[in-house]
């Protein structure tokens, strides 16, 4: 099976860290459980300038390296790799955050899994020719049997993969989201994701 895995809030606890940064930078106190929107500018009610500062701070190498792993992520992913499945981590992080992101994965025993940066949300201003980034067109040309996402904004991307089962990692900002079809299933943790995968892989 070919498996697509998002990075933030699937493999690591990014949003929880961003709530701390918003409080430190702007005195805005929005508890994690009240982060209603994937768009953090909307969730934290930030100006454009504040949002830019938040994103810059959140993607500093020292901050990226400090994010906590989502319980069970590396254990489950390594089990799949050991079973012979092809796993790809597809992130919407800025292209210039690749190096610390790669280092974080290596430090969490995911050195066997390739990482690709894709401009999922139209944030990149310039064209970048790196070996580890790909365009949406390149992503859509790939095939995946199983995907894990948390962002309703990214559902449109995984819909390009024919008959792909999608585990939606349960997060506050996707609880009101309507799933595009029956291939999408909500999972509260990595144990549930693994159960759905094993049943689907048959």
Short mmCIF file of C-alpha atoms in Angstrom, two decimals:
data_model
loop_
_atom_site.label_atom_id
_atom_site.label_comp_id
_atom_site.label_asym_id
_atom_site.label_seq_id
_atom_site.Cartn_x
_atom_site.Cartn_y
_atom_site.Cartn_z
CA UNK A 1 0.00 0.00 0.00
CA UNK A 2 1.11 3.58 -0.65
CA UNK A 3 0.43 5.85 2.31
CA UNK A 4 0.21 9.67 2.45
CA UNK A 5 0.68 11.22 5.90
CA UNK A 6 0.34 14.89 6.78
CA UNK A 7 2.88 16.24 9.28
CA UNK A 8 1.41 18.93 11.55
CA UNK A 9 -1.19 17.77 14.08
CA UNK A 10 -0.93 14.25 12.71
CA UNK A 11 2.64 13.31 13.58
CA UNK A 12 3.34 16.18 15.99
CA UNK A 13 1.38 18.57 18.20
CA UNK A 14 1.85 21.79 16.24
CA UNK A 15 -1.34 23.69 17.10
CA UNK A 16 -0.78 23.26 20.84
CA UNK A 17 2.56 24.98 20.43
CA UNK A 18 1.07 27.76 18.30
CA UNK A 19 -1.42 28.58 21.07
CA UNK A 20 1.57 29.16 23.39
CA UNK A 21 3.29 31.36 20.81
CA UNK A 22 0.13 33.46 20.30
CA UNK A 23 -0.09 34.02 24.05
CA UNK A 24 3.61 34.91 24.35
CA UNK A 25 3.66 37.27 21.36
CA UNK A 26 0.26 38.95 21.59
CA UNK A 27 -1.28 38.02 24.95
CA UNK A 28 -4.01 36.15 23.07
CA UNK A 29 -5.19 33.21 25.15
CA UNK A 30 -7.12 30.70 23.07
CA UNK A 31 -7.01 27.22 24.64
CA UNK A 32 -6.17 24.43 22.23
CA UNK A 33 -9.62 22.84 22.56
CA UNK A 34 -11.13 26.14 21.35
CA UNK A 35 -9.10 26.37 18.14
CA UNK A 36 -12.15 26.26 15.89
CA UNK A 37 -10.52 26.88 12.52
CA UNK A 38 -7.53 25.39 10.72
CA UNK A 39 -6.84 29.00 9.67
CA UNK A 40 -5.06 30.22 12.81
CA UNK A 41 -5.42 33.84 11.78
CA UNK A 42 -9.16 33.34 12.11
CA UNK A 43 -8.95 31.19 15.24
CA UNK A 44 -6.78 33.73 17.08
CA UNK A 45 -8.37 36.83 15.45
CA UNK A 46 -5.02 38.16 14.24
CA UNK A 47 -4.15 41.01 11.91
CA UNK A 48 -2.16 40.14 8.78
CA UNK A 49 0.99 41.44 10.45
CA UNK A 50 0.38 39.39 13.61
CA UNK A 51 -0.33 36.29 11.58
CA UNK A 52 2.93 36.69 9.66
CA UNK A 53 4.82 37.02 12.97
CA UNK A 54 3.07 33.94 14.36
CA UNK A 55 3.93 31.83 11.33
CA UNK A 56 7.51 33.05 11.32
CA UNK A 57 7.96 32.23 15.01
CA UNK A 58 6.25 28.85 14.69
CA UNK A 59 8.59 27.81 11.89
CA UNK A 60 11.86 28.85 13.51
CA UNK A 61 14.13 25.78 13.55
CA UNK A 62 14.42 25.74 17.35
CA UNK A 63 10.63 25.76 17.67
CA UNK A 64 10.03 23.14 14.98
CA UNK A 65 12.48 20.83 16.73
CA UNK A 66 10.69 21.22 20.07
CA UNK A 67 7.22 20.02 19.00
CA UNK A 68 5.99 16.95 20.81
CA UNK A 69 5.26 13.77 18.90
CA UNK A 70 1.62 12.73 18.69
CA UNK A 71 1.46 9.53 20.79
CA UNK A 72 1.87 6.38 18.72
CA UNK A 73 2.83 8.11 15.46
CA UNK A 74 6.39 6.87 14.93
CA UNK A 75 5.62 3.41 16.31
CA UNK A 76 2.72 2.91 13.90
CA UNK A 77 4.50 4.38 10.88
CA UNK A 78 7.58 2.21 11.47
CA UNK A 79 5.35 -0.86 11.78
CA UNK A 80 3.89 -0.07 8.34
CA UNK A 81 7.36 0.42 6.85
CA UNK A 82 8.47 -2.91 8.36
CA UNK A 83 5.44 -4.56 6.75
CA UNK A 84 6.63 -3.34 3.35
CA UNK A 85 4.24 -0.42 2.79
CA UNK A 86 5.46 2.76 1.06
CA UNK A 87 5.04 5.77 3.34
CA UNK A 88 5.39 9.44 2.35
CA UNK A 89 5.09 12.46 4.62
CA UNK A 90 3.49 15.30 2.65
CA UNK A 91 3.59 18.61 4.48
CA UNK A 92 2.24 22.08 3.76
CA UNK A 93 5.01 23.63 5.83
CA UNK A 94 7.07 26.38 4.14
CA UNK A 95 9.75 24.97 1.88
CA UNK A 96 12.49 26.62 3.95
CA UNK A 97 11.45 24.59 6.99
CA UNK A 98 12.50 21.32 5.36
CA UNK A 99 15.86 20.89 7.14
CA UNK A 100 14.59 21.16 10.76
CA UNK A 101 11.52 19.13 9.80
CA UNK A 102 13.75 16.39 8.39
CA UNK A 103 15.91 16.52 11.53
CA UNK A 104 12.82 16.20 13.77
CA UNK A 105 11.71 13.10 11.86
CA UNK A 106 15.17 11.55 12.11
CA UNK A 107 15.28 12.26 15.85
CA UNK A 108 11.91 10.53 16.23
CA UNK A 109 13.10 7.37 14.44
CA UNK A 110 11.38 8.15 11.14
CA UNK A 111 14.57 8.43 9.10
CA UNK A 112 13.31 5.81 6.62
CA UNK A 113 10.31 7.90 5.58
CA UNK A 114 10.71 10.53 2.82
CA UNK A 115 9.43 14.06 3.43
CA UNK A 116 8.06 16.34 0.72
CA UNK A 117 6.96 19.97 1.00
CA UNK A 118 3.92 20.88 -1.08
CA UNK A 119 2.31 24.32 -1.24
CA UNK A 120 -1.06 22.94 -0.10
CA UNK A 121 -2.47 26.29 0.96
CA UNK A 122 -1.05 28.79 -1.56
CA UNK A 123 1.42 30.34 0.90
CA UNK A 124 4.61 30.13 -1.16
CA UNK A 125 5.39 33.34 -3.04
CA UNK A 126 8.37 32.14 -5.07
CA UNK A 127 9.12 29.11 -7.19
CA UNK A 128 11.64 26.82 -5.49
CA UNK A 129 13.57 24.07 -7.20
CA UNK A 130 14.46 21.75 -4.35
CA UNK A 131 14.63 17.99 -4.60
CA UNK A 132 12.28 17.67 -1.63
CA UNK A 133 9.45 19.93 -2.79
CA UNK A 134 6.76 19.18 -5.32
CA UNK A 135 3.96 21.08 -6.99
CA UNK A 136 0.31 20.20 -6.48
CA UNK A 137 0.31 18.87 -10.05
CA UNK A 138 3.15 16.51 -9.19
CA UNK A 139 1.34 15.43 -6.05
CA UNK A 140 -1.88 14.78 -7.98
CA UNK A 141 0.02 12.60 -10.45
CA UNK A 142 0.92 10.23 -7.62
CA UNK A 143 -1.28 7.41 -6.37
CA UNK A 144 -2.07 6.65 -2.75
CA UNK A 145 -4.21 3.93 -1.19
CA UNK A 146 -4.43 5.43 2.30
CA UNK A 147 -4.10 9.00 3.60
CA UNK A 148 -4.07 10.70 6.99
CA UNK A 149 -5.06 14.37 7.21
CA UNK A 150 -6.43 16.76 9.82
CA UNK A 151 -7.15 19.85 7.75
CA UNK A 152 -10.51 20.28 5.99
CA UNK A 153 -8.63 22.60 3.62
CA UNK A 154 -6.57 19.63 2.44
CA UNK A 155 -9.47 17.28 1.77
CA UNK A 156 -9.62 18.54 -1.82
CA UNK A 157 -6.04 17.35 -2.36
CA UNK A 158 -6.54 13.77 -1.21
CA UNK A 159 -9.71 13.53 -3.30
CA UNK A 160 -7.41 13.37 -6.32
CA UNK A 161 -6.28 9.88 -5.25
CA UNK A 162 -8.70 7.36 -6.70
CA UNK A 163 -10.37 5.11 -4.09
CA UNK A 164 -8.06 6.37 -1.36
CA UNK A 165 -9.20 5.67 2.21
CA UNK A 166 -8.73 8.81 4.34
CA UNK A 167 -8.28 8.78 8.10
CA UNK A 168 -9.17 12.22 9.46
CA UNK A 169 -7.23 12.81 12.66
CA UNK A 170 -9.79 14.19 15.12
CA UNK A 171 -8.95 17.81 16.01
CA UNK A 172 -11.08 20.72 17.30
CA UNK A 173 -10.97 22.50 13.93
CA UNK A 174 -12.35 19.59 11.91
CA UNK A 175 -15.20 18.48 14.18
CA UNK A 176 -17.79 20.49 12.25
CA UNK A 177 -16.40 19.55 8.84
CA UNK A 178 -18.50 17.60 6.39
CA UNK A 179 -16.60 14.72 4.85
CA UNK A 180 -16.64 14.60 1.02
CA UNK A 181 -17.57 10.92 0.83
CA UNK A 182 -17.62 7.59 2.65
CA UNK A 183 -13.89 7.06 2.13
CA UNK A 184 -13.28 9.57 4.93
CA UNK A 185 -13.38 8.25 8.50
CA UNK A 186 -12.71 10.09 11.77
CA UNK A 187 -10.01 8.65 14.04
CA UNK A 188 -9.23 9.90 17.54
CA UNK A 189 -5.69 8.50 17.82
CA UNK A 190 -3.01 6.46 16.09
CA UNK A 191 -4.37 3.20 17.46
CA UNK A 192 -7.69 3.83 15.69
CA UNK A 193 -5.84 4.87 12.53
CA UNK A 194 -3.89 1.62 12.57
CA UNK A 195 -7.07 -0.39 13.06
CA UNK A 196 -8.74 1.33 10.09
CA UNK A 197 -5.62 0.78 7.98
CA UNK A 198 -5.28 -2.90 8.86
CA UNK A 199 -8.95 -3.49 8.06
CA UNK A 200 -8.64 -1.61 4.77
CA UNK A 201 -5.36 -3.29 3.78
CA UNK A 202 -7.04 -6.62 4.46
#
